[in-house]
Amino acid sequence: MVEIISFLKVLEHERLSERLVALRRQLGRAATDGTGPVASPTLVAAAAALLADTYRLISREPGARTLPRLDPRQAVTHRQLATMLRDADLKLDLFKYAHRDHDNDYGDEWLTIEGIEAFREDRKTYPRF
């Protein structure tokens, strides 16, 4: 079911998506550096913060609880971290799909309260004098 959201959630989705791309790039570099199988504490802390922020965005979505949570002090391998970040990416994609204007009824990619109000305001007709 498609649900209408605030435009602030769209902005948060975009911000999290950008952070996720950058963090996955960093993880790829760290995994190929040969520093060992365990991810650095800084990388783990950054991933934990991203996962927590992603969970806050999707917390009311079906299946949100399946998003992994990560203690920033936990030792995890690069592979485990990559899996968690892939799950976050999938959750963000599912969020976007759930709040998408699939039928292009309102002329925007997302179904937002503000977008629908603006669409309706543009379509109002006023009596001529």
PDB file of C-alpha atoms in Angstrom:
ATOM      1  CA  MET A   1       0.000   0.000   0.000  1.00  0.00           C
ATOM      2  CA  VAL A   2       1.335   3.431  -0.929  1.00  0.00           C
ATOM      3  CA  GLU A   3       1.308   5.963   1.879  1.00  0.00           C
ATOM      4  CA  ILE A   4       1.721   9.712   1.843  1.00  0.00           C
ATOM      5  CA  ILE A   5       4.697  11.101   3.761  1.00  0.00           C
ATOM      6  CA  SER A   6       6.209  14.464   4.589  1.00  0.00           C
ATOM      7  CA  PHE A   7       8.789  15.935   2.237  1.00  0.00           C
ATOM      8  CA  LEU A   8      11.218  15.970   5.179  1.00  0.00           C
ATOM      9  CA  LYS A   9      11.264  12.175   5.002  1.00  0.00           C
ATOM     10  CA  VAL A  10      12.171  12.386   1.327  1.00  0.00           C
ATOM     11  CA  LEU A  11      15.079  14.657   2.197  1.00  0.00           C
ATOM     12  CA  GLU A  12      16.170  12.272   4.950  1.00  0.00           C
ATOM     13  CA  HIS A  13      15.971   9.342   2.529  1.00  0.00           C
ATOM     14  CA  GLU A  14      18.202  11.149   0.049  1.00  0.00           C
ATOM     15  CA  ARG A  15      20.686  12.112   2.766  1.00  0.00           C
ATOM     16  CA  LEU A  16      20.867   8.545   4.064  1.00  0.00           C
ATOM     17  CA  SER A  17      21.240   7.157   0.545  1.00  0.00           C
ATOM     18  CA  GLU A  18      24.203   9.449  -0.092  1.00  0.00           C
ATOM     19  CA  ARG A  19      25.818   8.497   3.209  1.00  0.00           C
ATOM     20  CA  LEU A  20      25.290   4.820   2.422  1.00  0.00           C
ATOM     21  CA  VAL A  21      26.999   5.087  -0.959  1.00  0.00           C
ATOM     22  CA  ALA A  22      29.988   6.847   0.605  1.00  0.00           C
ATOM     23  CA  LEU A  23      30.237   4.378   3.477  1.00  0.00           C
ATOM     24  CA  ARG A  24      30.028   1.366   1.171  1.00  0.00           C
ATOM     25  CA  ARG A  25      32.839   2.883  -0.898  1.00  0.00           C
ATOM     26  CA  GLN A  26      34.948   3.299   2.249  1.00  0.00           C
ATOM     27  CA  LEU A  27      34.175  -0.256   3.289  1.00  0.00           C
ATOM     28  CA  GLY A  28      35.284  -1.533  -0.114  1.00  0.00           C
ATOM     29  CA  ARG A  29      38.592   0.297   0.215  1.00  0.00           C
ATOM     30  CA  ALA A  30      39.123  -0.952   3.754  1.00  0.00           C
ATOM     31  CA  ALA A  31      38.415  -4.540   2.770  1.00  0.00           C
ATOM     32  CA  THR A  32      40.976  -4.401  -0.054  1.00  0.00           C
ATOM     33  CA  ASP A  33      43.654  -2.656   2.035  1.00  0.00           C
ATOM     34  CA  GLY A  34      44.510  -5.961   3.662  1.00  0.00           C
ATOM     35  CA  THR A  35      44.210  -4.621   7.196  1.00  0.00           C
ATOM     36  CA  GLY A  36      42.608  -7.858   8.325  1.00  0.00           C
ATOM     37  CA  PRO A  37      39.105  -9.247   8.343  1.00  0.00           C
ATOM     38  CA  VAL A  38      37.838  -7.060  11.208  1.00  0.00           C
ATOM     39  CA  ALA A  39      36.525  -3.607  10.324  1.00  0.00           C
ATOM     40  CA  SER A  40      38.069  -0.613  12.062  1.00  0.00           C
ATOM     41  CA  PRO A  41      36.264   0.871  15.073  1.00  0.00           C
ATOM     42  CA  THR A  42      35.696   4.120  13.165  1.00  0.00           C
ATOM     43  CA  LEU A  43      34.107   2.312  10.236  1.00  0.00           C
ATOM     44  CA  VAL A  44      31.915   0.278  12.582  1.00  0.00           C
ATOM     45  CA  ALA A  45      30.841   3.415  14.475  1.00  0.00           C
ATOM     46  CA  ALA A  46      29.952   5.180  11.219  1.00  0.00           C
ATOM     47  CA  ALA A  47      27.959   2.153  10.053  1.00  0.00           C
ATOM     48  CA  ALA A  48      26.179   1.887  13.414  1.00  0.00           C
ATOM     49  CA  ALA A  49      25.129   5.540  13.205  1.00  0.00           C
ATOM     50  CA  LEU A  50      23.903   5.107   9.627  1.00  0.00           C
ATOM     51  CA  LEU A  51      21.926   1.977  10.513  1.00  0.00           C
ATOM     52  CA  ALA A  52      20.341   3.752  13.499  1.00  0.00           C
ATOM     53  CA  ASP A  53      19.374   6.755  11.356  1.00  0.00           C
ATOM     54  CA  THR A  54      17.967   4.459   8.677  1.00  0.00           C
ATOM     55  CA  TYR A  55      15.924   2.603  11.268  1.00  0.00           C
ATOM     56  CA  ARG A  56      14.490   5.894  12.554  1.00  0.00           C
ATOM     57  CA  LEU A  57      13.323   6.723   9.025  1.00  0.00           C
ATOM     58  CA  ILE A  58      11.754   3.336   8.292  1.00  0.00           C
ATOM     59  CA  SER A  59      10.593   2.406  11.809  1.00  0.00           C
ATOM     60  CA  ARG A  60       6.893   2.539  10.889  1.00  0.00           C
ATOM     61  CA  GLU A  61       7.340   0.475   7.731  1.00  0.00           C
ATOM     62  CA  PRO A  62       6.420  -3.207   7.587  1.00  0.00           C
ATOM     63  CA  GLY A  63       9.447  -5.362   8.348  1.00  0.00           C
ATOM     64  CA  ALA A  64      11.500  -2.484   9.747  1.00  0.00           C
ATOM     65  CA  ARG A  65      12.656  -4.608  12.654  1.00  0.00           C
ATOM     66  CA  THR A  66      14.587  -6.864  10.320  1.00  0.00           C
ATOM     67  CA  LEU A  67      17.089  -4.072   9.694  1.00  0.00           C
ATOM     68  CA  PRO A  68      20.226  -5.041  11.608  1.00  0.00           C
ATOM     69  CA  ARG A  69      21.336  -2.861  14.478  1.00  0.00           C
ATOM     70  CA  LEU A  70      24.957  -2.522  15.352  1.00  0.00           C
ATOM     71  CA  ASP A  71      26.684  -1.651  18.599  1.00  0.00           C
ATOM     72  CA  PRO A  72      29.505   0.753  17.667  1.00  0.00           C
ATOM     73  CA  ARG A  73      31.838  -1.136  20.037  1.00  0.00           C
ATOM     74  CA  GLN A  74      31.087  -4.488  18.414  1.00  0.00           C
ATOM     75  CA  ALA A  75      33.839  -6.170  16.402  1.00  0.00           C
ATOM     76  CA  VAL A  76      32.517  -7.177  12.977  1.00  0.00           C
ATOM     77  CA  THR A  77      34.169  -8.370   9.813  1.00  0.00           C
ATOM     78  CA  HIS A  78      34.150  -6.402   6.596  1.00  0.00           C
ATOM     79  CA  ARG A  79      31.859  -9.061   5.129  1.00  0.00           C
ATOM     80  CA  GLN A  80      29.349  -8.746   7.981  1.00  0.00           C
ATOM     81  CA  LEU A  81      29.400  -4.980   7.690  1.00  0.00           C
ATOM     82  CA  ALA A  82      28.892  -5.181   3.927  1.00  0.00           C
ATOM     83  CA  THR A  83      25.855  -7.415   4.473  1.00  0.00           C
ATOM     84  CA  MET A  84      24.358  -4.989   6.987  1.00  0.00           C
ATOM     85  CA  LEU A  85      24.857  -2.054   4.626  1.00  0.00           C
ATOM     86  CA  ARG A  86      23.292  -4.013   1.755  1.00  0.00           C
ATOM     87  CA  ASP A  87      20.280  -4.613   3.993  1.00  0.00           C
ATOM     88  CA  ALA A  88      20.082  -0.883   4.750  1.00  0.00           C
ATOM     89  CA  ASP A  89      20.227  -0.144   1.023  1.00  0.00           C
ATOM     90  CA  LEU A  90      17.389  -2.590   0.415  1.00  0.00           C
ATOM     91  CA  LYS A  91      15.305  -1.047   3.204  1.00  0.00           C
ATOM     92  CA  LEU A  92      15.799   2.408   1.712  1.00  0.00           C
ATOM     93  CA  ASP A  93      14.713   1.086  -1.704  1.00  0.00           C
ATOM     94  CA  LEU A  94      11.627  -0.515  -0.157  1.00  0.00           C
ATOM     95  CA  PHE A  95      10.815   2.750   1.617  1.00  0.00           C
ATOM     96  CA  LYS A  96      11.036   4.655  -1.651  1.00  0.00           C
ATOM     97  CA  TYR A  97       8.841   2.106  -3.414  1.00  0.00           C
ATOM     98  CA  ALA A  98       6.237   2.250  -0.637  1.00  0.00           C
ATOM     99  CA  HIS A  99       5.925   6.026  -0.906  1.00  0.00           C
ATOM    100  CA  ARG A 100       6.249   6.423  -4.638  1.00  0.00           C
ATOM    101  CA  ASP A 101       3.659   8.028  -6.916  1.00  0.00           C
ATOM    102  CA  HIS A 102       3.438   4.896  -9.080  1.00  0.00           C
ATOM    103  CA  ASP A 103       0.643   6.222 -11.285  1.00  0.00           C
ATOM    104  CA  ASN A 104       2.173   9.693 -11.617  1.00  0.00           C
ATOM    105  CA  ASP A 105      -1.093  11.146 -10.323  1.00  0.00           C
ATOM    106  CA  TYR A 106       0.578  14.149  -8.748  1.00  0.00           C
ATOM    107  CA  GLY A 107       3.479  14.746 -11.123  1.00  0.00           C
ATOM    108  CA  ASP A 108       6.249  13.824  -8.716  1.00  0.00           C
ATOM    109  CA  GLU A 109       8.279  10.755  -7.930  1.00  0.00           C
ATOM    110  CA  TRP A 110       7.202  10.719  -4.272  1.00  0.00           C
ATOM    111  CA  LEU A 111       3.771  10.949  -2.660  1.00  0.00           C
ATOM    112  CA  THR A 112       4.273  13.764  -0.203  1.00  0.00           C
ATOM    113  CA  ILE A 113       1.811  15.900   1.695  1.00  0.00           C
ATOM    114  CA  GLU A 114       3.472  19.024   0.339  1.00  0.00           C
ATOM    115  CA  GLY A 115       3.559  17.718  -3.245  1.00  0.00           C
ATOM    116  CA  ILE A 116      -0.130  16.834  -3.231  1.00  0.00           C
ATOM    117  CA  GLU A 117      -1.053  20.217  -1.727  1.00  0.00           C
ATOM    118  CA  ALA A 118       1.004  22.030  -4.365  1.00  0.00           C
ATOM    119  CA  PHE A 119      -0.563  19.924  -7.139  1.00  0.00           C
ATOM    120  CA  ARG A 120      -4.069  20.696  -5.901  1.00  0.00           C
ATOM    121  CA  GLU A 121      -3.254  24.384  -5.485  1.00  0.00           C
ATOM    122  CA  ASP A 122      -1.980  24.548  -9.083  1.00  0.00           C
ATOM    123  CA  ARG A 123      -5.160  22.944 -10.367  1.00  0.00           C
ATOM    124  CA  LYS A 124      -7.590  25.267  -8.584  1.00  0.00           C
ATOM    125  CA  THR A 125      -9.699  27.390 -10.816  1.00  0.00           C
ATOM    126  CA  TYR A 126     -10.798  30.801  -9.730  1.00  0.00           C
ATOM    127  CA  PRO A 127     -13.929  32.579 -10.967  1.00  0.00           C
ATOM    128  CA  ARG A 128     -13.401  35.255 -13.566  1.00  0.00           C
ATOM    129  CA  PHE A 129     -14.686  38.754 -12.846  1.00  0.00           C
TER     130      PHE A 129
END
